[in-house]
Short mmCIF file of the N, C-alpha and C atoms (twelve columns), coordinates in Angstrom:
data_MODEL
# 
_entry.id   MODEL 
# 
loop_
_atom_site.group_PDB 
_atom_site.id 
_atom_site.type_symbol 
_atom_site.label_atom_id 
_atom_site.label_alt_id 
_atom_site.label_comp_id 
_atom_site.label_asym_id 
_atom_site.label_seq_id 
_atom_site.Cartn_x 
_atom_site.Cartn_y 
_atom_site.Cartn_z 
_atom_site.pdbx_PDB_model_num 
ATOM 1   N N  . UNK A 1   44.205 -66.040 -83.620  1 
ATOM 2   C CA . UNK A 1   45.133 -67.038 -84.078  1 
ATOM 3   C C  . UNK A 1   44.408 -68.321 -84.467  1 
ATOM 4   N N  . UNK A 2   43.371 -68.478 -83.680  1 
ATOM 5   C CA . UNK A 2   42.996 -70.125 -84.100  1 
ATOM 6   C C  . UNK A 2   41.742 -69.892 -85.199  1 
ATOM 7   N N  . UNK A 3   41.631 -68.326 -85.641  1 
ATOM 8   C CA . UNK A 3   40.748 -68.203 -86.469  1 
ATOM 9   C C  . UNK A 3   41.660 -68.726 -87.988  1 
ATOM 10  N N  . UNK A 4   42.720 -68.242 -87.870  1 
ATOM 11  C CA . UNK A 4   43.873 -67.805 -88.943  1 
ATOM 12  C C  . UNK A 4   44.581 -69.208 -89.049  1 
ATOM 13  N N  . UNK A 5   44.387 -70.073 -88.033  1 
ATOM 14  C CA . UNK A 5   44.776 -71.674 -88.118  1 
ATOM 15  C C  . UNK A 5   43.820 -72.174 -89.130  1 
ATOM 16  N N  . UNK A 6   42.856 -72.085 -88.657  1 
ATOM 17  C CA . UNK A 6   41.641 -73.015 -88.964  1 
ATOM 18  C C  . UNK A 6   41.419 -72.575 -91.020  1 
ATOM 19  N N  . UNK A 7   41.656 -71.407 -90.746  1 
ATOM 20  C CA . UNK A 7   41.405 -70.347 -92.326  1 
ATOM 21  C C  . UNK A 7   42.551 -71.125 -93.044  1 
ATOM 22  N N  . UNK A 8   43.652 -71.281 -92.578  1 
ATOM 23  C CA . UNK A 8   44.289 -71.684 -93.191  1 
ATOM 24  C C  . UNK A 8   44.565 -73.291 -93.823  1 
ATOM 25  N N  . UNK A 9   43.432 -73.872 -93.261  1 
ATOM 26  C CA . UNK A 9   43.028 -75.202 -93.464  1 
ATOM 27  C C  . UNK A 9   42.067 -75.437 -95.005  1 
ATOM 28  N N  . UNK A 10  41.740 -74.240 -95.167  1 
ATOM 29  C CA . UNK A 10  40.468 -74.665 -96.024  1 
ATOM 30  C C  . UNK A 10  40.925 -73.729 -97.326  1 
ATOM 31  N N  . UNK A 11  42.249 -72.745 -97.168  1 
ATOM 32  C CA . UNK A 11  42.506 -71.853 -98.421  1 
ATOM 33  C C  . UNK A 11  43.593 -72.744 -99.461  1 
ATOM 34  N N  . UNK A 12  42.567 -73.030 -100.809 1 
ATOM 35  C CA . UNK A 12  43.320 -73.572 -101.749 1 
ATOM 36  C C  . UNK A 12  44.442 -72.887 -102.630 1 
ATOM 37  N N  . UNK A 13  44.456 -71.539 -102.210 1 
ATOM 38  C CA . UNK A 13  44.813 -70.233 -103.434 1 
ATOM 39  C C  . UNK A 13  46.144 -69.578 -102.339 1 
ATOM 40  N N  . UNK A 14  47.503 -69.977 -103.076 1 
ATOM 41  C CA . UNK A 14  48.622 -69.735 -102.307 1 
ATOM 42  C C  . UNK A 14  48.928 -68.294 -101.916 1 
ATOM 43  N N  . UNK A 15  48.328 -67.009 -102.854 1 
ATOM 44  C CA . UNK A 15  48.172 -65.607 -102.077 1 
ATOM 45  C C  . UNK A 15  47.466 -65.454 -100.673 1 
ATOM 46  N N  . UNK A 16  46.026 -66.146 -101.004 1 
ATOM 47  C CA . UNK A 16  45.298 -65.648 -99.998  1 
ATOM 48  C C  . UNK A 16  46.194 -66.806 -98.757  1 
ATOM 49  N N  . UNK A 17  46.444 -67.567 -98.971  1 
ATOM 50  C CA . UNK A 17  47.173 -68.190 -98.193  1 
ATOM 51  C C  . UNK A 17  48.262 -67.392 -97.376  1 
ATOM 52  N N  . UNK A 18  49.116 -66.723 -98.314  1 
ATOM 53  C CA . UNK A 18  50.355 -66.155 -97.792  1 
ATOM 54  C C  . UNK A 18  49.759 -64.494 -97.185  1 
ATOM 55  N N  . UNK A 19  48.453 -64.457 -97.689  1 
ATOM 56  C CA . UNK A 19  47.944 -62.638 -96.595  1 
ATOM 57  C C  . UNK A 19  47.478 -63.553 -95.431  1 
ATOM 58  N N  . UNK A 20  46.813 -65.038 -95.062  1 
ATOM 59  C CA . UNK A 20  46.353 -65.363 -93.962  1 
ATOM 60  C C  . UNK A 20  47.741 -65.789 -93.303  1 
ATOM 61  N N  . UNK A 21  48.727 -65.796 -93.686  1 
ATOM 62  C CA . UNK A 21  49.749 -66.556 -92.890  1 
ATOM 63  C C  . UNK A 21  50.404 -64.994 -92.035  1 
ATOM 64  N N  . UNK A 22  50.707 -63.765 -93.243  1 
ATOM 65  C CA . UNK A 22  50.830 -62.664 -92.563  1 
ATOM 66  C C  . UNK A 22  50.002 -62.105 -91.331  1 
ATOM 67  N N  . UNK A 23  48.693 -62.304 -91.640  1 
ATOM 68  C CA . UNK A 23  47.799 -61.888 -90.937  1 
ATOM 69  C C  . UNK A 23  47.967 -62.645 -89.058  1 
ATOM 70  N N  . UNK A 24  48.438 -64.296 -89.704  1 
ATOM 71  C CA . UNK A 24  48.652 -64.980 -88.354  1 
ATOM 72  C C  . UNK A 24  49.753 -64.773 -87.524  1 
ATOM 73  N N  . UNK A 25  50.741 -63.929 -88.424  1 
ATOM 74  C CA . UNK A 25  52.367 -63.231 -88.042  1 
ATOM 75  C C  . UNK A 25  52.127 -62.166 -87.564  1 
ATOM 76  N N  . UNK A 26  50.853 -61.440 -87.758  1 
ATOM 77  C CA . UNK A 26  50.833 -60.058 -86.407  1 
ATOM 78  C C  . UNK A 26  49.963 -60.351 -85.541  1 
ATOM 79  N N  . UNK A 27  49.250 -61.468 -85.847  1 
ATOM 80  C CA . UNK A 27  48.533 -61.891 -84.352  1 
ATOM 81  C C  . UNK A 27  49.491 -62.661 -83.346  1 
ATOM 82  N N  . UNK A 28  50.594 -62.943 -83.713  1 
ATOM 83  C CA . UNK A 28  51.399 -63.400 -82.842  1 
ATOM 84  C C  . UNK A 28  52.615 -62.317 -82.193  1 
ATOM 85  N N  . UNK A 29  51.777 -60.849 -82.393  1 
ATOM 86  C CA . UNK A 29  52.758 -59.462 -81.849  1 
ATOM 87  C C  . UNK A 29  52.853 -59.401 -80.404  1 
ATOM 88  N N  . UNK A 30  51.787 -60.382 -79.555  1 
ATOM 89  C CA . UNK A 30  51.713 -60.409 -78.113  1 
ATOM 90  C C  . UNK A 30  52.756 -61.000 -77.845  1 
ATOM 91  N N  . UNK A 31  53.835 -61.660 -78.533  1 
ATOM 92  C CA . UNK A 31  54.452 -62.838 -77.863  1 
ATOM 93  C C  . UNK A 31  55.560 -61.904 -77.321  1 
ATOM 94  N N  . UNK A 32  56.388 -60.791 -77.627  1 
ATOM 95  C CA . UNK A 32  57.115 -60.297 -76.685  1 
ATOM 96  C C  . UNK A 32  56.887 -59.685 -75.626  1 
ATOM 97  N N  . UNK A 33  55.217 -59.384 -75.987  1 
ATOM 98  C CA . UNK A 33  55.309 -58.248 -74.453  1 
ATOM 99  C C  . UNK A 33  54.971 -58.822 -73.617  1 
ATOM 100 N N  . UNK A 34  54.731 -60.404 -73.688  1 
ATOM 101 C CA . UNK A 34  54.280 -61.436 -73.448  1 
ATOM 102 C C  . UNK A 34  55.569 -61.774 -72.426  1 
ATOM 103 N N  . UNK A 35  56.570 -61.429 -72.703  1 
ATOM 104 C CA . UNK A 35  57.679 -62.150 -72.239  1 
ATOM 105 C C  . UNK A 35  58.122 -60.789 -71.481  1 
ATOM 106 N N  . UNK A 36  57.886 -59.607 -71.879  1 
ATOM 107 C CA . UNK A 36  58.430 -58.430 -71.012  1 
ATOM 108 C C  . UNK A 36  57.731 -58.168 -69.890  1 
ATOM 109 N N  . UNK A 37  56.358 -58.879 -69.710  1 
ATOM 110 C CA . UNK A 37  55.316 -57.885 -68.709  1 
ATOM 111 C C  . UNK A 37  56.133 -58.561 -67.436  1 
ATOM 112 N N  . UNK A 38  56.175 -60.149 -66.834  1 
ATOM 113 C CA . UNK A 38  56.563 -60.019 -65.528  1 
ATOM 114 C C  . UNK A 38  57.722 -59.485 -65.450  1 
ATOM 115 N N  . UNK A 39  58.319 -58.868 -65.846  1 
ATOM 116 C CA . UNK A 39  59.732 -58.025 -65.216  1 
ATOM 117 C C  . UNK A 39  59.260 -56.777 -64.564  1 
ATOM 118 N N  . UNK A 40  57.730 -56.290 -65.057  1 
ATOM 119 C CA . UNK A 40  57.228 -55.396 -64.316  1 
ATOM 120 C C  . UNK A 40  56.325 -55.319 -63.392  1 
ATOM 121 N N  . UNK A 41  56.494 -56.581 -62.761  1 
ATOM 122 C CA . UNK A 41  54.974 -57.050 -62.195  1 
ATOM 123 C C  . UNK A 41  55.338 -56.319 -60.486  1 
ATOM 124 N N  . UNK A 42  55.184 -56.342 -59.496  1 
ATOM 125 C CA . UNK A 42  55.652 -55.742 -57.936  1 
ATOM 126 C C  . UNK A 42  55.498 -57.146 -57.409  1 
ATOM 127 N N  . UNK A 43  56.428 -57.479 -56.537  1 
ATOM 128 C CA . UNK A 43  56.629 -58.357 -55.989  1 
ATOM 129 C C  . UNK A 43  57.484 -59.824 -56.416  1 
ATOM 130 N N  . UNK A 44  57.755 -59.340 -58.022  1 
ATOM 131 C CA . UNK A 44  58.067 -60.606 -58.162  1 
ATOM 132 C C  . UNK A 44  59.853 -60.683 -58.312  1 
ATOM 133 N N  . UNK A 45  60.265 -61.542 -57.773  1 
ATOM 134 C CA . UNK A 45  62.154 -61.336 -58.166  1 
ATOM 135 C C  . UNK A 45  62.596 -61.398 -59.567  1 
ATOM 136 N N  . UNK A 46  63.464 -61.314 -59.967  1 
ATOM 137 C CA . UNK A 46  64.031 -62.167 -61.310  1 
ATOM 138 C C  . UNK A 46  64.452 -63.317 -61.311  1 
ATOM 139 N N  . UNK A 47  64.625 -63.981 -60.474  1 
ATOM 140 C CA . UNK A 47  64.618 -65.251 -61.106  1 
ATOM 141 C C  . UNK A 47  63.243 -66.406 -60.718  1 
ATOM 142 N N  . UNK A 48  62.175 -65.825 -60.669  1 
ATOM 143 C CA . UNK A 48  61.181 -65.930 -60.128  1 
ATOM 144 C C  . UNK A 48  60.509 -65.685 -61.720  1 
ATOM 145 N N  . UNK A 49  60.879 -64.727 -62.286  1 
ATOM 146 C CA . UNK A 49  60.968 -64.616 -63.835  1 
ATOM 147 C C  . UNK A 49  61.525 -65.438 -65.129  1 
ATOM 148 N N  . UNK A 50  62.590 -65.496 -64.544  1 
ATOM 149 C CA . UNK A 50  63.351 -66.677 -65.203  1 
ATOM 150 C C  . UNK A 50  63.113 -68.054 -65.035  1 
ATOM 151 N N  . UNK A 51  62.413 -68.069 -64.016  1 
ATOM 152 C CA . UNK A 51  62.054 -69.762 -64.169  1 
ATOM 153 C C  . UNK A 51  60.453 -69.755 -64.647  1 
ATOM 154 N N  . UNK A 52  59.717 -68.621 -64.619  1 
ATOM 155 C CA . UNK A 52  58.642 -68.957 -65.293  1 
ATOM 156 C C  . UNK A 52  58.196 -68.556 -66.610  1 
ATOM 157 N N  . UNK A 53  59.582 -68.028 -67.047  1 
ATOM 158 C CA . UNK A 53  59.411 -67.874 -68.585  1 
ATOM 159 C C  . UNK A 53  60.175 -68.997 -69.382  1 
ATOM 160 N N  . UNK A 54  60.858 -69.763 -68.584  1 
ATOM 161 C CA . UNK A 54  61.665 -71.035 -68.904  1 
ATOM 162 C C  . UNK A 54  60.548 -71.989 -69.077  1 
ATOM 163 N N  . UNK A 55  59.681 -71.860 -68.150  1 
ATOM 164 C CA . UNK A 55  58.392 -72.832 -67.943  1 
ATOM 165 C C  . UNK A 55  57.619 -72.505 -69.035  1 
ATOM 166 N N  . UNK A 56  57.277 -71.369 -69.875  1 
ATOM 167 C CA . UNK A 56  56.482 -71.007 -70.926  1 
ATOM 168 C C  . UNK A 56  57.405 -71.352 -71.894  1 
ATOM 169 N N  . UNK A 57  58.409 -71.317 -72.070  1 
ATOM 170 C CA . UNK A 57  59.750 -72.051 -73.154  1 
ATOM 171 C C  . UNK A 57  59.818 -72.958 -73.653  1 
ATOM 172 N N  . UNK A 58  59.192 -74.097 -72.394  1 
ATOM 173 C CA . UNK A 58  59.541 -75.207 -72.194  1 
ATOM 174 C C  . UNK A 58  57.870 -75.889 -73.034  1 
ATOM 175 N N  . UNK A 59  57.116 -75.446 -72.017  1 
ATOM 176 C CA . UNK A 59  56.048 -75.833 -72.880  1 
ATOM 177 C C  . UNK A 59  55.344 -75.558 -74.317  1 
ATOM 178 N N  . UNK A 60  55.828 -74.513 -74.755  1 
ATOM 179 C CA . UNK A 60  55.809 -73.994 -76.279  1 
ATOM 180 C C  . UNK A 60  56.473 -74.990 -77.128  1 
ATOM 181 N N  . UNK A 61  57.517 -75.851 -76.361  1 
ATOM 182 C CA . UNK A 61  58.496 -76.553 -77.088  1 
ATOM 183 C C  . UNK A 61  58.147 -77.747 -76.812  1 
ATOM 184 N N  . UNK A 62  57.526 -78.104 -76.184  1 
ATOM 185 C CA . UNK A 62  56.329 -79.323 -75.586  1 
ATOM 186 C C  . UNK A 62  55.261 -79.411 -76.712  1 
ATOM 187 N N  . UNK A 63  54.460 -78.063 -76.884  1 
ATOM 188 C CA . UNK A 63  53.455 -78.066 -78.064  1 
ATOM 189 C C  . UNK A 63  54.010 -78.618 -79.294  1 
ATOM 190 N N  . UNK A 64  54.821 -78.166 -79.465  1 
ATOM 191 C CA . UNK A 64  55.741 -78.068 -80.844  1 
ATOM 192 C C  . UNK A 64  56.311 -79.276 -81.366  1 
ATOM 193 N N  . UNK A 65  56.478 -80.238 -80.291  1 
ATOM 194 C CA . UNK A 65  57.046 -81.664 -80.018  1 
ATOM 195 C C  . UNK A 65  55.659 -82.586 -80.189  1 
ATOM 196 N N  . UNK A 66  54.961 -82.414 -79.407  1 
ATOM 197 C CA . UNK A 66  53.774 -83.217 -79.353  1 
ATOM 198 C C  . UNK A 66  52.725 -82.830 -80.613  1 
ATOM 199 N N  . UNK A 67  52.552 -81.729 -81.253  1 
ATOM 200 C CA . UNK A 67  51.641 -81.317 -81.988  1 
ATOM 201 C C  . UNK A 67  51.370 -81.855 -83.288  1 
ATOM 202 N N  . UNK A 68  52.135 -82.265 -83.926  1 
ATOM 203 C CA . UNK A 68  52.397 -83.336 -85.104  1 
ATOM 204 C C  . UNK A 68  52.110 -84.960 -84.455  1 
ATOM 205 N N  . UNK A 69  52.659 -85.271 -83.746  1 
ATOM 206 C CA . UNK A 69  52.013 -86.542 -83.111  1 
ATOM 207 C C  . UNK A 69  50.311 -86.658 -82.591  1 
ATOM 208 N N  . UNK A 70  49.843 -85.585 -82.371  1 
ATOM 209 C CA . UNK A 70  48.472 -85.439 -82.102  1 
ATOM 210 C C  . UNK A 70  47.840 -85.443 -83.302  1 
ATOM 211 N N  . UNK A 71  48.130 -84.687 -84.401  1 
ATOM 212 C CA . UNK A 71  47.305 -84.801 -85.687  1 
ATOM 213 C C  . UNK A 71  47.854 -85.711 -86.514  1 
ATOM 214 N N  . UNK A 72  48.508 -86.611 -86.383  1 
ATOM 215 C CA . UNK A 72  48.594 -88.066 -87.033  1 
ATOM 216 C C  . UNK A 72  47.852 -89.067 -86.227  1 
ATOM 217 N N  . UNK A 73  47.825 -88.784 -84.816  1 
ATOM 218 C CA . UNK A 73  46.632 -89.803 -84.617  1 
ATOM 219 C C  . UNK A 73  45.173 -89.556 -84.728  1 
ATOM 220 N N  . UNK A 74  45.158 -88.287 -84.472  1 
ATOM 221 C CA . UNK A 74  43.293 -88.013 -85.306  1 
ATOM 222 C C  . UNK A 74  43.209 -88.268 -86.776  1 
ATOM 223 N N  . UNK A 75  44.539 -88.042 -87.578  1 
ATOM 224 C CA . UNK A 75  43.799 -88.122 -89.053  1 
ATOM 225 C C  . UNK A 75  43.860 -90.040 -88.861  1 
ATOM 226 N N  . UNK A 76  44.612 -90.801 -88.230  1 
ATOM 227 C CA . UNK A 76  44.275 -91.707 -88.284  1 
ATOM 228 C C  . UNK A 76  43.094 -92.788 -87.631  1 
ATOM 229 N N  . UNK A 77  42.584 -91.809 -86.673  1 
ATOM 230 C CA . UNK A 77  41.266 -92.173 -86.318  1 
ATOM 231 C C  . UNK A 77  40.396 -91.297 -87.686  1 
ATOM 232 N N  . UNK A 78  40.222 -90.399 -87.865  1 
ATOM 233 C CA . UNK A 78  39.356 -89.789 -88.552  1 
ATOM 234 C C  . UNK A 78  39.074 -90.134 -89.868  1 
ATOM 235 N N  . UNK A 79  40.597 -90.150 -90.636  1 
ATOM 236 C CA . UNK A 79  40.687 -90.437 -91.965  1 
ATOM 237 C C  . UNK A 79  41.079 -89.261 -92.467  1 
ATOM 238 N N  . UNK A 80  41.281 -88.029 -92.416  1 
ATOM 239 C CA . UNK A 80  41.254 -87.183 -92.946  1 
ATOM 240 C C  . UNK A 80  41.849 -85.809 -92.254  1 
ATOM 241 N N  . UNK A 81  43.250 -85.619 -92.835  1 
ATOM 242 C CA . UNK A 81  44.002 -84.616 -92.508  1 
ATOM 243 C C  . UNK A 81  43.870 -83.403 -91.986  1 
ATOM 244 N N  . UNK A 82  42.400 -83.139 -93.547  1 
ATOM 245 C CA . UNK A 82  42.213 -81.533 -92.799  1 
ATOM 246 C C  . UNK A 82  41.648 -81.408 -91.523  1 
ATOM 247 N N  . UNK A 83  40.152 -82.354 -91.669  1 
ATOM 248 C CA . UNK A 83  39.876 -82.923 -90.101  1 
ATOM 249 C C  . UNK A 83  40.654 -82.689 -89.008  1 
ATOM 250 N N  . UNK A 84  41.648 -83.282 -89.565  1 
ATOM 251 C CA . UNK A 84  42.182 -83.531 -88.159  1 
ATOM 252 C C  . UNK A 84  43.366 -82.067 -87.936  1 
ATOM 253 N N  . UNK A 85  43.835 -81.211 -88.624  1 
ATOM 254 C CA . UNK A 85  44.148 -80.213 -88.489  1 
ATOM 255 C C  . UNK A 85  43.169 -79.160 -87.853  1 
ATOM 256 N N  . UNK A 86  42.112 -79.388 -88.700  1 
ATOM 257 C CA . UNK A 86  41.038 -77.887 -88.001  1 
ATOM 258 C C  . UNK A 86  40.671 -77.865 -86.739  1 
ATOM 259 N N  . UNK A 87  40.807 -79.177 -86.147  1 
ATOM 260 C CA . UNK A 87  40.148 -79.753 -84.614  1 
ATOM 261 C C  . UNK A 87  41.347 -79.108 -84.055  1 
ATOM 262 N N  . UNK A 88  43.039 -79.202 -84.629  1 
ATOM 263 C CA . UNK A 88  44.156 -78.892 -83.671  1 
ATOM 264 C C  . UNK A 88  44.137 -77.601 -83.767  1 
ATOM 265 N N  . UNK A 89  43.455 -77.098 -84.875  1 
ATOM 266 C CA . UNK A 89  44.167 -75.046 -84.766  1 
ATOM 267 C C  . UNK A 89  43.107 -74.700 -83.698  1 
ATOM 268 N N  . UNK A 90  42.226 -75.238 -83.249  1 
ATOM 269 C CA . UNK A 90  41.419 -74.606 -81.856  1 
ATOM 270 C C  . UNK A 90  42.076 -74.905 -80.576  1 
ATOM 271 N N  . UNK A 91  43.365 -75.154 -80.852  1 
ATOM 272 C CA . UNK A 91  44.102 -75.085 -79.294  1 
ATOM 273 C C  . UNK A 91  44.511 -74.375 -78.774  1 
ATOM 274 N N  . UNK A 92  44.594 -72.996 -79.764  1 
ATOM 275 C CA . UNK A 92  44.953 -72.005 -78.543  1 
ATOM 276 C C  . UNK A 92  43.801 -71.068 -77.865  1 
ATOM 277 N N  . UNK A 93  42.818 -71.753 -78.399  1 
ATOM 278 C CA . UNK A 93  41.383 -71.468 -77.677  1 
ATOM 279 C C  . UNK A 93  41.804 -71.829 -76.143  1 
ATOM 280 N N  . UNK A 94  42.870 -72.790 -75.594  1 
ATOM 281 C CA . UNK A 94  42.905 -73.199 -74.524  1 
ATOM 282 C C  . UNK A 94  43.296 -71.976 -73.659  1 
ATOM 283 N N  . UNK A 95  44.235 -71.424 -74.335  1 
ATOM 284 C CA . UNK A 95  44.834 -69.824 -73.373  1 
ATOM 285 C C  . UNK A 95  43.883 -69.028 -72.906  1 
ATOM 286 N N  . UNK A 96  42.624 -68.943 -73.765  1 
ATOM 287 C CA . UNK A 96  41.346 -67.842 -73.102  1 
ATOM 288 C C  . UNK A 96  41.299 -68.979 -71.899  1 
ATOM 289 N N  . UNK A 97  41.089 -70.109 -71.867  1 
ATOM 290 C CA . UNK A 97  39.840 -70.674 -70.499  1 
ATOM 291 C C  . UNK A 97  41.156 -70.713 -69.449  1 
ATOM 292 N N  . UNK A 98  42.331 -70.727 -69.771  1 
ATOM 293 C CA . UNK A 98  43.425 -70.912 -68.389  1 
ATOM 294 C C  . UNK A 98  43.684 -69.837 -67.887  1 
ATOM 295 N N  . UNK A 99  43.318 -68.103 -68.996  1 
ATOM 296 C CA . UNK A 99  43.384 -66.692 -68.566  1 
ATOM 297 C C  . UNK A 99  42.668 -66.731 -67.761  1 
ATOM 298 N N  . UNK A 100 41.530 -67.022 -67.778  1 
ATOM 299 C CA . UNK A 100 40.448 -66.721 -66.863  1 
ATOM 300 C C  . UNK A 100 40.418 -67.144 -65.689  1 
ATOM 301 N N  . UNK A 101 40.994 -68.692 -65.723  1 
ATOM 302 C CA . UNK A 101 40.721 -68.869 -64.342  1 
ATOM 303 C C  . UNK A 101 42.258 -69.102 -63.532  1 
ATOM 304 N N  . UNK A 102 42.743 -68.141 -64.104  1 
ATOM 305 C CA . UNK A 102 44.045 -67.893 -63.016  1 
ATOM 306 C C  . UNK A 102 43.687 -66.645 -62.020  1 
ATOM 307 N N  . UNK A 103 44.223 -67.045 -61.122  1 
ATOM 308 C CA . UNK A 103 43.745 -65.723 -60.062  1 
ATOM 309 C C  . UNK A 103 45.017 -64.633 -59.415  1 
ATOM 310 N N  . UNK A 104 44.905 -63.796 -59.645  1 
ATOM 311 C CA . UNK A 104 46.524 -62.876 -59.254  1 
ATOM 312 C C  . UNK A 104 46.517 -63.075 -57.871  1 
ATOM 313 N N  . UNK A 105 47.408 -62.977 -57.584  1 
ATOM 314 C CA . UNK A 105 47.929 -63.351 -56.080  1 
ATOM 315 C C  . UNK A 105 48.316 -61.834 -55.817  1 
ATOM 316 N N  . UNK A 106 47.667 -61.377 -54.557  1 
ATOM 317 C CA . UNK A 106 48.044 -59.912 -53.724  1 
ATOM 318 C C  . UNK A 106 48.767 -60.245 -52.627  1 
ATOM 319 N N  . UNK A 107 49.254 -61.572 -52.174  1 
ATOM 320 C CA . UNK A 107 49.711 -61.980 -51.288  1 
ATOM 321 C C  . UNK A 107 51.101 -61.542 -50.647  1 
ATOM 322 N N  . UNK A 108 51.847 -61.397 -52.367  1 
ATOM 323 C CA . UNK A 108 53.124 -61.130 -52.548  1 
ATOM 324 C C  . UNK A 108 53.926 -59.979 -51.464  1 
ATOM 325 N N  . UNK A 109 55.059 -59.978 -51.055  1 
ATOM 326 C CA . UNK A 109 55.347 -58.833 -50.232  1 
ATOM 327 C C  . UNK A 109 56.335 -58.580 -51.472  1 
ATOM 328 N N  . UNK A 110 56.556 -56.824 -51.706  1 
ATOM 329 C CA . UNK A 110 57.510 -56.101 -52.369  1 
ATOM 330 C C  . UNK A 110 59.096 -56.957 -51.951  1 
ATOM 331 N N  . UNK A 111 59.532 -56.533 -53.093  1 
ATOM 332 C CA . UNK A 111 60.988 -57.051 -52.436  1 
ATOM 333 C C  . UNK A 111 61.984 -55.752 -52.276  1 
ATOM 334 N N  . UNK A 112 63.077 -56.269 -50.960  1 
ATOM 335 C CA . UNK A 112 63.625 -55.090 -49.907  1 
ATOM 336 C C  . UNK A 112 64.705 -54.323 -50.906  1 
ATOM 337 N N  . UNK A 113 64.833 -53.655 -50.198  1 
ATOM 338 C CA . UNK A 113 65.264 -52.252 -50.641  1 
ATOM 339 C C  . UNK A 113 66.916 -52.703 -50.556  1 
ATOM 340 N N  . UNK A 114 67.703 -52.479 -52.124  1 
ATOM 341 C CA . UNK A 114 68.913 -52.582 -52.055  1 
ATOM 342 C C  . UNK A 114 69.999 -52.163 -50.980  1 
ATOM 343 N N  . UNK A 115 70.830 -53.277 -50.272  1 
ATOM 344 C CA . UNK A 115 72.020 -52.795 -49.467  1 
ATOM 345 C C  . UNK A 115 72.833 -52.080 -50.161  1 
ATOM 346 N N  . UNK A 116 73.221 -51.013 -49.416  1 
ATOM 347 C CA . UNK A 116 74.056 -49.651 -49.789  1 
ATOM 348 C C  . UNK A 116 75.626 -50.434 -49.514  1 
# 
């Protein structure tokens, strides 16, 4: 994705533009299973689910809010738009370094067995 950001900073030619924009529309195919995996995780409840996919909701919509305000103040430190775009499409470089250093928790106990 932040290859297909950044690509898309520097393509003057509105085809190759519109195959890199496709190209950035199936790199974004993780985003449902993205949203299906903790329903299968052991240990975790549903609404234990629901509040932490509210929390990924929330901050997507946080990015989305703030992300235009961030590249108006670099192009206005910088001078220069694309500048200051190509520096922002390396943000979802941030998701590899927060994958990594999250640690799964085995702590969890299963949850009990439905009353009959």
């Amino acid at each position: 994705m932040a290859v297909s950001y950044f690509a898309m900073t520097l393509v003057d030619s509105v085809p190759i533009l519109f195959v890199i924009s496709a190209l950035n529309g199936i790199a974004w195919g993780f985003w449902p299973i993205l949203n299906s995996v903790p329903f299968y995780l052991p240990g975790i409840r549903t609404r234990e689910v629901a509040v932490g996919l509210s929390m990924v909701m929330t901050l997507a919509s946080l990015g989305t809010v703030l992300g235009p305000s961030l590249v108006g103040i670099l192009q206005e430190q910088i001078g220069d738009l694309g500048s200051a775009l190509r520096i922002v499409s390396f943000a979802p470089l941030a998701l590899i370094v927060t994958g990594t250093l999250l640690h799964i928790r085995t702590d969890l106990e299963p949850d009990p067995p439905p009353a009959n």
